[in-house]
Coordinates of C-alpha atoms in Angstrom, one line a residue:
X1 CA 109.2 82.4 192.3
X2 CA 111.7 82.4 189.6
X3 CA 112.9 78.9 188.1
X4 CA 116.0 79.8 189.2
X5 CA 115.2 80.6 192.8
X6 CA 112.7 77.2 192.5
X7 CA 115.7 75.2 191.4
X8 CA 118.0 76.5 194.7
X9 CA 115.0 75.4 196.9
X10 CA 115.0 72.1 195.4
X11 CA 118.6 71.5 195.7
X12 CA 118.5 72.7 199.2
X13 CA 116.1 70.5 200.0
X14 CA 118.0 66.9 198.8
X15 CA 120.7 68.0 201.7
X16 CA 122.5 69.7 199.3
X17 CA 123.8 72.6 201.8
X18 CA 125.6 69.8 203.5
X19 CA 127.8 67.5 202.2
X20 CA 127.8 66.5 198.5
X21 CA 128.6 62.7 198.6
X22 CA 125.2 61.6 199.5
X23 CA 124.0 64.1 196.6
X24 CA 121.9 62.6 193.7
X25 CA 122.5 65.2 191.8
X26 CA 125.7 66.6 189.9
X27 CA 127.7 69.6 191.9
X28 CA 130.3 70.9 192.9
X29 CA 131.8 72.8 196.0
X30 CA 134.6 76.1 195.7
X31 CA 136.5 77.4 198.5
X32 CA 138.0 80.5 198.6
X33 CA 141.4 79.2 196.6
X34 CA 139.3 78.3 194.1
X35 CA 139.7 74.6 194.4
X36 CA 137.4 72.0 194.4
X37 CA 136.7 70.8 198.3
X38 CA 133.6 68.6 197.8
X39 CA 131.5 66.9 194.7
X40 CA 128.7 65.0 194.1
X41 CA 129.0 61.0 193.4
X42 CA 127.8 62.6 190.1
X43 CA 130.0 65.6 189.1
X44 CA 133.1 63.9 187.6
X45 CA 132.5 65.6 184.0
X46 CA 131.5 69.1 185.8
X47 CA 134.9 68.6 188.2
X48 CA 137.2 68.0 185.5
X49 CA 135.7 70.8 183.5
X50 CA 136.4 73.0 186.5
X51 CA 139.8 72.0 186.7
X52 CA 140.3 72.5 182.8
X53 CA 139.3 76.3 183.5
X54 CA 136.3 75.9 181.6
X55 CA 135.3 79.6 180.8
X56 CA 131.7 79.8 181.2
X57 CA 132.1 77.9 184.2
X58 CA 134.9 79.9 185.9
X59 CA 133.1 83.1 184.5
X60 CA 129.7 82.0 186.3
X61 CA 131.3 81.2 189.2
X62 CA 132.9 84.8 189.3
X63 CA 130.1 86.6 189.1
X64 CA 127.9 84.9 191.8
X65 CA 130.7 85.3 194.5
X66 CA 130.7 89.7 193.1
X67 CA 127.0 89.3 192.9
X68 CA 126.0 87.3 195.9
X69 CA 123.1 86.2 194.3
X70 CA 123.0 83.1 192.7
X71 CA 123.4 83.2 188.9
X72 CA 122.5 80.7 186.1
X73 CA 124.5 79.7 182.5
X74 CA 123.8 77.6 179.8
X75 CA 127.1 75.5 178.6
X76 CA 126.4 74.0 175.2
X77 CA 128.4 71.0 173.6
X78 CA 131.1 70.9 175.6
X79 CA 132.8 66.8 175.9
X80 CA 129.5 66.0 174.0
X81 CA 127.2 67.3 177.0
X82 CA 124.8 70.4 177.6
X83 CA 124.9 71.4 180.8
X84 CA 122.3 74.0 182.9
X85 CA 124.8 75.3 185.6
X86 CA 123.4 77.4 188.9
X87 CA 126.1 78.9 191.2
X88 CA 125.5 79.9 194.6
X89 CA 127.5 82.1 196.7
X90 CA 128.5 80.6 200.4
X91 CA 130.6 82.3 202.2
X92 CA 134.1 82.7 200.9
X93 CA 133.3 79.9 198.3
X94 CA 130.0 78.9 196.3
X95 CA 128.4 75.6 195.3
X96 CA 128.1 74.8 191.2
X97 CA 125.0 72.8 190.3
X98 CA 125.0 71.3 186.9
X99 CA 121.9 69.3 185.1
X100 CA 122.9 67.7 182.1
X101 CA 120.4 68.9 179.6
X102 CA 121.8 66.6 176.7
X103 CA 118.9 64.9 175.9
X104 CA 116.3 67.5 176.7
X105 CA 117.8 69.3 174.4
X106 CA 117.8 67.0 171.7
X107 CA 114.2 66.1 172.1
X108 CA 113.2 69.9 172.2
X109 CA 115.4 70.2 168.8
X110 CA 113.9 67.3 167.3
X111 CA 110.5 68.4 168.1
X112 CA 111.2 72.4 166.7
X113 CA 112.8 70.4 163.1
X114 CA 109.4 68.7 163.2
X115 CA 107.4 71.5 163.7
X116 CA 109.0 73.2 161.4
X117 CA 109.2 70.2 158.8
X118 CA 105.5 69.8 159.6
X119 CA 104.5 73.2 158.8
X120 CA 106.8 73.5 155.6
X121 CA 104.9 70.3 154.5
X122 CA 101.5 71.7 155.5
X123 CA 102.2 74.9 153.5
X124 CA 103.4 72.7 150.4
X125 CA 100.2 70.8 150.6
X126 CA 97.5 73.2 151.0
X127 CA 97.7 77.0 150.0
X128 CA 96.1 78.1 153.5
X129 CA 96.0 76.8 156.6
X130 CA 93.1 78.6 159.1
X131 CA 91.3 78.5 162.4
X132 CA 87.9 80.8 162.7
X133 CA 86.5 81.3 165.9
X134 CA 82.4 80.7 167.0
X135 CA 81.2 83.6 164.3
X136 CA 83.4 82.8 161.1
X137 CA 86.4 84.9 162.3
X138 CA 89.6 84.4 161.3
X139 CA 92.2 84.0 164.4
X140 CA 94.7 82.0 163.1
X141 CA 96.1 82.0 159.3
X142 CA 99.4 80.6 157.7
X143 CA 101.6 81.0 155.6
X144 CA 102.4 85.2 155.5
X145 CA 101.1 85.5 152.1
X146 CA 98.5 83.2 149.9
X147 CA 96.8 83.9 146.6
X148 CA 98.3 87.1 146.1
X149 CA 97.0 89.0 150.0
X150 CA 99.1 89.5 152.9
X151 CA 97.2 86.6 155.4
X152 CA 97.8 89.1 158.6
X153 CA 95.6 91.8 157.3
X154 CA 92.6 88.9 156.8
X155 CA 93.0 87.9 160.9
X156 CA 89.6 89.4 162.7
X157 CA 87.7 89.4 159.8
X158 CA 84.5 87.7 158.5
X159 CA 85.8 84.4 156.1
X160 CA 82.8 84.5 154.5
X161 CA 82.8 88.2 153.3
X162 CA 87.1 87.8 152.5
X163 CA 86.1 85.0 149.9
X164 CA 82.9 86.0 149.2
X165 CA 82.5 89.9 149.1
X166 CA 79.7 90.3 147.0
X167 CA 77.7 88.0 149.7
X168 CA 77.3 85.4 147.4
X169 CA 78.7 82.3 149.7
X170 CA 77.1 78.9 149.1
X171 CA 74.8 77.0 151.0
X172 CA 77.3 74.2 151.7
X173 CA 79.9 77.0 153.4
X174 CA 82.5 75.6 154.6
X175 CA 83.1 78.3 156.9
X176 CA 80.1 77.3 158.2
X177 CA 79.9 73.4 158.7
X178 CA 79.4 71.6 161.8
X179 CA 81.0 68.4 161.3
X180 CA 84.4 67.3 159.6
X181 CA 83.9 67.7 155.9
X182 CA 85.7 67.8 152.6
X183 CA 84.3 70.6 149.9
X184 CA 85.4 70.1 146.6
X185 CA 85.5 72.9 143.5
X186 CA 84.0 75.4 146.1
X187 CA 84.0 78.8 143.8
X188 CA 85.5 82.1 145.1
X189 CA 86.1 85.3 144.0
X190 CA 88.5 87.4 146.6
X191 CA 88.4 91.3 145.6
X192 CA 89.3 92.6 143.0
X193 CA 90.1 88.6 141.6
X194 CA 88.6 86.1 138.7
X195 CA 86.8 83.4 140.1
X196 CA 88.6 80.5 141.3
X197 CA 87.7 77.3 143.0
X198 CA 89.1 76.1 145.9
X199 CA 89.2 72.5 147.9
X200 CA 88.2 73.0 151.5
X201 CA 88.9 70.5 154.1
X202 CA 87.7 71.5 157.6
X203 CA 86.9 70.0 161.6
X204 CA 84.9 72.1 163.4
X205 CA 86.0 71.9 167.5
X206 CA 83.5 71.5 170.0
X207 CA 82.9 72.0 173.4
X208 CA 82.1 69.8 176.3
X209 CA 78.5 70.5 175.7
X210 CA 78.4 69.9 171.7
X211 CA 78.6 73.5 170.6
X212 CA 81.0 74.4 168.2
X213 CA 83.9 76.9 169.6
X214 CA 86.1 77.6 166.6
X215 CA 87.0 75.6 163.1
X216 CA 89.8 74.7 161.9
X217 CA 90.5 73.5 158.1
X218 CA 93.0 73.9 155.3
X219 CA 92.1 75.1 151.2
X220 CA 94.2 74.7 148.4
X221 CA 93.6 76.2 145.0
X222 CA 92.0 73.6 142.5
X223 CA 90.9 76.2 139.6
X224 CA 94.0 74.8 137.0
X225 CA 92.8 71.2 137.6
X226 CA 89.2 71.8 137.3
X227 CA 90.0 74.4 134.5
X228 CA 92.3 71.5 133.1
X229 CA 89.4 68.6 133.3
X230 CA 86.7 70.9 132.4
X231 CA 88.4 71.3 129.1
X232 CA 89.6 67.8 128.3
X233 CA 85.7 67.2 128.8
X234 CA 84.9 70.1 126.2
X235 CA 87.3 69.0 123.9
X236 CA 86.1 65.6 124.1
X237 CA 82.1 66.4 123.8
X238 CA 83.4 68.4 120.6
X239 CA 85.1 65.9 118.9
X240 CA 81.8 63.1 119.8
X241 CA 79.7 65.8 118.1
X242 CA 82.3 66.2 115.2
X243 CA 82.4 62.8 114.6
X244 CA 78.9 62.6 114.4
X245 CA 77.7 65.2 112.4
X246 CA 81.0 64.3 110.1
X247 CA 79.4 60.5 110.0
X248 CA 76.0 62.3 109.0
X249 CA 77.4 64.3 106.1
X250 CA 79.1 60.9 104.9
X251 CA 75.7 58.6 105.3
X252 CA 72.9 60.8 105.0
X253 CA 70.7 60.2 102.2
X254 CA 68.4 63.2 101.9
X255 CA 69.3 66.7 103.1
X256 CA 66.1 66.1 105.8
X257 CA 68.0 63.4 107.3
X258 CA 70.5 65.1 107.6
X259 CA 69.5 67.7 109.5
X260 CA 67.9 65.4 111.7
X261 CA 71.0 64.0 112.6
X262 CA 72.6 66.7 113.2
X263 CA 69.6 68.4 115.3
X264 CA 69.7 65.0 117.2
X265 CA 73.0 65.0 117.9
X266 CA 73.2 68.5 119.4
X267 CA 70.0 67.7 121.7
X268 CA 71.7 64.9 122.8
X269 CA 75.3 67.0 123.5
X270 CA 73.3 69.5 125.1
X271 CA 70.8 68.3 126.9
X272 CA 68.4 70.3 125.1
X273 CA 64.6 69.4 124.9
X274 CA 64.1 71.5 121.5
X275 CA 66.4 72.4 118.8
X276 CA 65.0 74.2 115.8
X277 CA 67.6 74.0 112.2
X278 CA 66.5 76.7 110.2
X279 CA 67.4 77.8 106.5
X280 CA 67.8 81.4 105.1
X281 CA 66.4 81.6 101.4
X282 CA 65.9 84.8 99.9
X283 CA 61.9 84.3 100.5
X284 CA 62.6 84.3 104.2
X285 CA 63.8 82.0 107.0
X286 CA 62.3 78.3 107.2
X287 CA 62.4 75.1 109.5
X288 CA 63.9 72.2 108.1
X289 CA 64.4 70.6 111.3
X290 CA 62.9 70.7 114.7
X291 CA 64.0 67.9 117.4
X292 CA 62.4 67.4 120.2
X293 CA 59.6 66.6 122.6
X294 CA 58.5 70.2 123.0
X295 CA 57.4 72.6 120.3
X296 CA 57.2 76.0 121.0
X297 CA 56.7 79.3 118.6
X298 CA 59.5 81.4 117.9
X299 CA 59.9 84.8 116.4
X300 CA 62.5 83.7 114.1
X301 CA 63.1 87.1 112.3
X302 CA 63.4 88.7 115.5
X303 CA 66.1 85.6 116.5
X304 CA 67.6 86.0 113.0
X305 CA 68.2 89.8 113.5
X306 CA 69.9 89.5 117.0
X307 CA 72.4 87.8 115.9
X308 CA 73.9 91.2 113.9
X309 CA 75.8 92.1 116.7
X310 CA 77.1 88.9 117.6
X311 CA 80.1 86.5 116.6
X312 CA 79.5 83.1 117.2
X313 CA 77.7 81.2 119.9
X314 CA 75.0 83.5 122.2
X315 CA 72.2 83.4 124.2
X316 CA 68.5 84.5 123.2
X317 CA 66.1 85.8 125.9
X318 CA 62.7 84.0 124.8
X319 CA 59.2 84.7 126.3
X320 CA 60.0 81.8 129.3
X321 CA 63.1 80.6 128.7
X322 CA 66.5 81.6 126.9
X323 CA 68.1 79.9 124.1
X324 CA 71.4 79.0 122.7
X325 CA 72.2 79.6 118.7
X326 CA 74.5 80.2 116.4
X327 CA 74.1 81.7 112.7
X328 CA 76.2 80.2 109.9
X329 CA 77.7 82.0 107.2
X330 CA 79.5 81.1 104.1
X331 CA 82.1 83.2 102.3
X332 CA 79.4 85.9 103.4
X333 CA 76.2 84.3 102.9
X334 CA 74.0 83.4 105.4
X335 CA 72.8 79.8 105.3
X336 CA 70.4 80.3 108.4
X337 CA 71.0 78.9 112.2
X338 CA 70.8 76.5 114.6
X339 CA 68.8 77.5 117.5
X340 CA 68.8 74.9 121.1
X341 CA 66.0 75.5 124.0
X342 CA 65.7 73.7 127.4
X343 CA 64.7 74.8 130.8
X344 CA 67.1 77.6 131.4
X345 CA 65.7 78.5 135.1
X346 CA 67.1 75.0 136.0
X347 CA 69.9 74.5 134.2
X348 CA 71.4 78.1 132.8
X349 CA 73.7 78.0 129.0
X350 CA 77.2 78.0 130.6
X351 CA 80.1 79.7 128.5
X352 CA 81.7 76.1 128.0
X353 CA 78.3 75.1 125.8
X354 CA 78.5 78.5 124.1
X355 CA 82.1 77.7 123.4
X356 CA 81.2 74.2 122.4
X357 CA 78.8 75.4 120.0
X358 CA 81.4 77.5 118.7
X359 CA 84.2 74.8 118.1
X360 CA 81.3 72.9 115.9
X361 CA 80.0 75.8 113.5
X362 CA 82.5 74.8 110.9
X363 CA 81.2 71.0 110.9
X364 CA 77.4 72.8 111.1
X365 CA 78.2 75.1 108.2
X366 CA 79.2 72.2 105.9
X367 CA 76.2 70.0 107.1
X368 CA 74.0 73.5 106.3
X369 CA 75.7 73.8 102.5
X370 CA 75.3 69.6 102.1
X371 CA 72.1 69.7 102.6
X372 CA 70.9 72.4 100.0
X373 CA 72.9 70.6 97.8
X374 CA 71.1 66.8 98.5
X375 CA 67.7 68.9 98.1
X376 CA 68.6 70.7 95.0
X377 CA 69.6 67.9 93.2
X378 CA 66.8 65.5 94.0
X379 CA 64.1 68.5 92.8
X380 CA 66.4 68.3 89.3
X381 CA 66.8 64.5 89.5
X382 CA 62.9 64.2 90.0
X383 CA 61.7 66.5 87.8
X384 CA 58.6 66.2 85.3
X385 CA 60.2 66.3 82.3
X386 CA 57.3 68.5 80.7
X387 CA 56.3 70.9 83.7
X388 CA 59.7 70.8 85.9
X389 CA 57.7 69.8 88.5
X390 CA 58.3 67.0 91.0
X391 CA 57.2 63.9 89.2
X392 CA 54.8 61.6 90.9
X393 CA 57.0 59.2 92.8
X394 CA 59.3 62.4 94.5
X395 CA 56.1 64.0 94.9
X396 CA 55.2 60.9 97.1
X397 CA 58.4 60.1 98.7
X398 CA 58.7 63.5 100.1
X399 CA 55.3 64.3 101.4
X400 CA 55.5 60.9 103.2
X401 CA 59.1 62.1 104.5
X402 CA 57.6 65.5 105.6
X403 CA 54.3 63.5 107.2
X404 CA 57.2 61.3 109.4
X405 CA 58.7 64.4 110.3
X406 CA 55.3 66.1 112.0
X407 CA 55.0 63.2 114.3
X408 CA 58.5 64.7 116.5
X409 CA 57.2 68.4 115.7
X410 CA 53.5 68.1 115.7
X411 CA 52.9 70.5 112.9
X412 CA 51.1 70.1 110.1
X413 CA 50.6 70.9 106.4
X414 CA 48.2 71.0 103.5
X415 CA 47.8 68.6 100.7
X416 CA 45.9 70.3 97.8
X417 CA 45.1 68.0 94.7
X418 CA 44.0 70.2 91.7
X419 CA 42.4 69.2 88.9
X420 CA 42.4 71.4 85.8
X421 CA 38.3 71.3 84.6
X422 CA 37.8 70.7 80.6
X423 CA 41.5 70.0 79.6
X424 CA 40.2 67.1 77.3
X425 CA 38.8 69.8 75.1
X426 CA 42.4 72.0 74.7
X427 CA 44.0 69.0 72.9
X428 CA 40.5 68.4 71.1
X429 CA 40.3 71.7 69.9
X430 CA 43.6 73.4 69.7
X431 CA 46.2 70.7 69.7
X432 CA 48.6 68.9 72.2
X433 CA 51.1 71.6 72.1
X434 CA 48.2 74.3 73.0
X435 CA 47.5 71.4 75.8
X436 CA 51.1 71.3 77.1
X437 CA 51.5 75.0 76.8
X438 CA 48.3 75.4 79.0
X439 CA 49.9 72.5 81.6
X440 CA 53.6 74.8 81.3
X441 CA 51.6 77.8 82.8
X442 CA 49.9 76.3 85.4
X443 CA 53.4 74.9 86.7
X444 CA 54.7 78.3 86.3
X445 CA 51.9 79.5 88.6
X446 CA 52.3 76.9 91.2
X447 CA 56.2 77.2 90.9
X448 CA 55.4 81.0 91.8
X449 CA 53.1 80.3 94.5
X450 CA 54.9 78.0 96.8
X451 CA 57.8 78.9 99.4
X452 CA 61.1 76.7 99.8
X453 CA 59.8 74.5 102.1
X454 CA 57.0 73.8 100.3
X455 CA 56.3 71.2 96.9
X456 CA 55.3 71.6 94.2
X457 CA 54.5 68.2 91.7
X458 CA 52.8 67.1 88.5
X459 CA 50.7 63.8 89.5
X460 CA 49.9 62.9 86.3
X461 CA 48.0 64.4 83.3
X462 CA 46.3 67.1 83.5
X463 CA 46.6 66.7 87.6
X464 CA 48.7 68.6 89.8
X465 CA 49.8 68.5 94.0
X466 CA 50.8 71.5 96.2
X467 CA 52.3 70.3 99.5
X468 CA 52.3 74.1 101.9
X469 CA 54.4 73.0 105.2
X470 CA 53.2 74.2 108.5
X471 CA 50.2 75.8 106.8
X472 CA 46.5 75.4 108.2
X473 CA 43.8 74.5 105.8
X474 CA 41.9 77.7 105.4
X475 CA 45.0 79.7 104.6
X476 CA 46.0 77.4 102.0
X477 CA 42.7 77.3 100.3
X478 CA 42.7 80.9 100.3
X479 CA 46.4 80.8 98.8
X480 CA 45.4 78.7 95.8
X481 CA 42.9 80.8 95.0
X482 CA 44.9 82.4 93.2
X483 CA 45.4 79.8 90.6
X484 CA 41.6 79.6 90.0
X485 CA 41.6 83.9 88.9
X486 CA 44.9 83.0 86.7
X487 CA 42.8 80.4 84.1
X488 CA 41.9 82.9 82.3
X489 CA 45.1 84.1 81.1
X490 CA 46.0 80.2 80.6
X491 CA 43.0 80.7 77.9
X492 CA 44.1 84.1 76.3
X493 CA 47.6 82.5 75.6
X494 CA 46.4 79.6 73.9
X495 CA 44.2 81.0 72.0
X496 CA 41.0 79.3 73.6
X497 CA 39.0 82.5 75.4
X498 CA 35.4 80.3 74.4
X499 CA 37.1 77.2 75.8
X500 CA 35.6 76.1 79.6
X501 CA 39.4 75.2 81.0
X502 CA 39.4 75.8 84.4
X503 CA 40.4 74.4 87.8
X504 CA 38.8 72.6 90.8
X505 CA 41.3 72.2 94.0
X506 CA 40.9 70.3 96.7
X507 CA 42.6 70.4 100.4
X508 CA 43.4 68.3 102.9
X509 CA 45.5 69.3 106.7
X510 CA 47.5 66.5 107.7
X511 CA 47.2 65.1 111.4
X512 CA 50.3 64.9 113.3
X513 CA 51.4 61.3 113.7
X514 CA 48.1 60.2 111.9
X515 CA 48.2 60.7 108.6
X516 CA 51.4 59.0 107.3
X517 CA 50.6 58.3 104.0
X518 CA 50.5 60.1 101.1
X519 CA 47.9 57.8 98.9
X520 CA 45.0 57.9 101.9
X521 CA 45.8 62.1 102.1
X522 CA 45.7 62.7 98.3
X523 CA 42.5 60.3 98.5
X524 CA 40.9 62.5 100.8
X525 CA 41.7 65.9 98.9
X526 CA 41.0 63.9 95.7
X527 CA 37.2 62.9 97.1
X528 CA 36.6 66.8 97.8
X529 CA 37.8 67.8 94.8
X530 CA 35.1 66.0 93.2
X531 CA 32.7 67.2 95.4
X532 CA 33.8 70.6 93.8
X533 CA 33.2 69.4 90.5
X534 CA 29.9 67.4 91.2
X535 CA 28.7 71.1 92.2
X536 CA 29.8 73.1 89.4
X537 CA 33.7 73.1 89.3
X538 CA 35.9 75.9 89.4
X539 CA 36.1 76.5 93.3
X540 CA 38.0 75.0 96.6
X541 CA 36.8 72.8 99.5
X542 CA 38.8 71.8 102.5
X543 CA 38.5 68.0 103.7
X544 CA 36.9 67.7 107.1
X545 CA 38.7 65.4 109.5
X546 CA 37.2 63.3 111.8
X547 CA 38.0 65.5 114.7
X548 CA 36.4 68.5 113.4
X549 CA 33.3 69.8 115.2
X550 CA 29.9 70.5 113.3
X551 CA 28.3 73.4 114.0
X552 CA 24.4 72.5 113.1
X553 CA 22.6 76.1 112.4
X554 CA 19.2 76.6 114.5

């Protein structure tokens, strides 16, 4: 039944076909003339609107009485009042029903400015509003058009594959979550789109039985924000590790503190468990600084060399890890580079750390150049003024610098102590300048002989120190060999071929965080030195340690 025909039956019903007076409602009764011959206690304002020749009143009248069906209008702000009218034909005449709609109508407005206000507010706040049914569907998406995709063309589809097409969803999808939830930073990539991160807010609806029958949720687009934070966080990590490496170049002392400080500091930054500063001399590429509490082996040519197709910042694959570095030039020279290693299967180098890296080189490059500069002029301030040698105290202060330094790497060097064999007799025989002549050569030879990371030092007289870093004792020994086949040309220049000068050496390995001093280490190459001599001079022993094994022959 219509709601028209429903509203007759009603009306009918209240006695209605009868006389109006006892009427609640508000109508009105037409007789042939066209007069008003009976009304409700109610229908003053419909009478008088009859009476005014109301159009849409006499106009529905008019065409129930040719129809002889009854017919329906809407009258709309008329005195102030809405009005639903019915007429329905009787006879000659027909009877006018009115229902003041006024407020109806208002509350029905009211609600459609709210809905409407509602939605234009939900569509300010978030960037899409959705609904996905049981399996992830989408059924229901507003507004028309978000993140640069009609909406429409997403309803029936998978969410999971529309914001994740390369099937790389989370595992905290919010697509998929079975309780009210908030996701924050959630990344994205829709086709053919950069990645972007998105806040998800979502309340999954259930049935009577607890299973979830659709979800419904809202995302707005966070990716300036995080973009925006992420960088105010870069810039300030930069400037912390400006500052400090800046406060290094101001304080530091020696160039090996130096380095230390700034190794330490980029560690720290980076949350690196190794970082390895290494120098580019013309003899090859060296460690001046390694921080950390994990020492590993790197192929540093092969490092060095990967970096000739890079500008700034990149990552190195390793054997088990990958690493972060950076080479630093100045007005096209290479100084050498800054390599940083940590777990990279846990915690991957992000482009932000690479950039960071980057934004620092400048700062690095200076700390690189300061530092040959502090160590270039403490060699010339701590020369022997005879050999140009390190003289005894720099000799000391800088093996017991490099002895500090192997307790955070744990590698170790070689102290050799040589002793040149009959030098009394040179100045006996041919003179002190034959003698000094004789020491000048024998500097030159170690001078030759050693690499830049290595020291070289007159001890005093006609004794002489080699400090080899990272160098194991039998390859040093078999190094300063060399010095031992050179004596005789010491002889041929000064003249003395019949004279016995010659050379017994000595060598000692350090111990990682044992052996800190230099007095007890030169001690200990000093006591096999003369074990050298005591057996006929002119050769090389290595120092056993205490933790060397003895192998007893059968």
């Amino acid at each position: 039944m219509s709601t028209l025909a429903k509203f007759v039956a009603s009306w009918k019903k209240q006695g209605g076909s009868n006389g109006l007076a006892s009427a609640e409602g508000c109508a009105i009764r037409i007789n042939a003339n066209g007069k008003i011959c009976d009304q409700s206690a109610h229908a003053g304002a419909l009478a008088e609107l009859w009476r005014e020749n109301e159009p849409t009143l006499h106009s529905l009248a008019t065409k129930a009485l040719a129809s002889r069906v009854p017919c329906d209008a809407r009258l709309e702000g008329v005195a102030g009042t809405n009005f639903w009218l019915v007429a329905v034909p009787e006879g000659d005449g027909c009877l006018i029903v009115g229902r003041d709609t006024t407020l109806p109508d208002k509350v029905t407005e009211a609600l459609m400015k709210s809905r409407a206000l509602l939605k234009e507010l939900l569509d300010s706040a978030v960037d899409v509003a959705f609904e996905v049914d049981a399996d992830q569907n989408i059924r229901f998406i507003t507004p028309v058009e978000a993140f640069g995709f009609k909406t429409e063309m997403w309803l029936g589809r998978a969410a999971s594959q529309l914001f994740w097409p390369k099937g790389d969803a989370p595992v905290r999808n919010p697509f998929a979550s079975k309780v009210a939830a908030h996701f924050d930073a959630v990344p994205v990539q829709l086709e053919g789109q950069e990645r972007r991160w998105l806040h998800f807010s979502v309340h999954p609806q259930l049935d009577k039985t607890g299973n979830r029958v659709s979800l419904r949720g809202t995302c707005r687009d966070m990716t300036a924000r995080l973009l925006a934070e992420r960088k105010a966080k870069q810039d300030s990590l930069r400037f912390t590790l400006l500052q400090r490496i800046t406060s290094s170049l101001n304080s530091s002392e020696t160039a090996q503190e130096l380095m230390d400080n700034a190794s330490e500091a980029l560690q720290e930054m980076l949350r690196a468990d190794m970082v390895w500063a290494v120098v580019k001399y013309h003899e090859g590429l060296v460690p001046i600084s390694i921080m950390g509490s994990r020492h590993e082996i790197l192929d540093l040519d092969t490092i060095w060399h990967s970096f000739d197709d890079k500008n700034g910042a990149g990552v190195i694959a390793g054997d088990n890890r990958a690493h972060l570095g950076i080479r630093l030039d100045l007005n096209g020279q290479a100084l050498g580079m800054v390599i940083i290693s940590r777990d990279t299967e846990v915690s991957p180098w992000s482009d932000q750390e690479k950039q960071l890296l980057d934004g620092v080189a400048g700062v690095l490059t200076a700390a690189f150049s300061k530092a040959e500069l502090i160590d270039r002029l403490y060699r010339l301030s701590s020369k022997d003024d005879l050999t140009g040698l390190l003289n005894r105290r720099a000799l000391a202060e800088t093996v017991e610098a490099r002895l500090k330094h192997q307790c955070r790497t744990d590698l170790s060097g070689c102290l050799v102590f040589i002793d040149l064999d009959h030098f009394k007799e040179v100045n006996d025989t041919l003179g002190h300048q034959a003698g000094d002549t004789a020491l000048k050569m024998v500097a030159e030879v170690m001078q030759n002989m050693i690499r830049p990371c290595d020291y070289a030092g007159r001890y005093g007289g006609d004794e002489f120190v080699l400090w080899l870093e990272d160098m194991r004792a039998e390859k040093a020994a078999d190094k300063v060999r060399s010095l031992l086949d050179f004596m005789p040309k010491v002889k041929a220049a000064i003249g003395g071929e019949d004279l016995q000068l010659g050379a017994s050496i000595g060598v000692c390995q350090s111990r990682p965080g044992v052996d800190l001093s230099f007095v007890e280490l030169a001690d200990k190459a000093d006591a096999v030195l003369y074990e050298v001599k005591g057996s006929g001079r002119g050769d090389v022993a290595i120092a056993r340690n205490e933790t060397d094994v003895v192998v007893e022959e059968a």
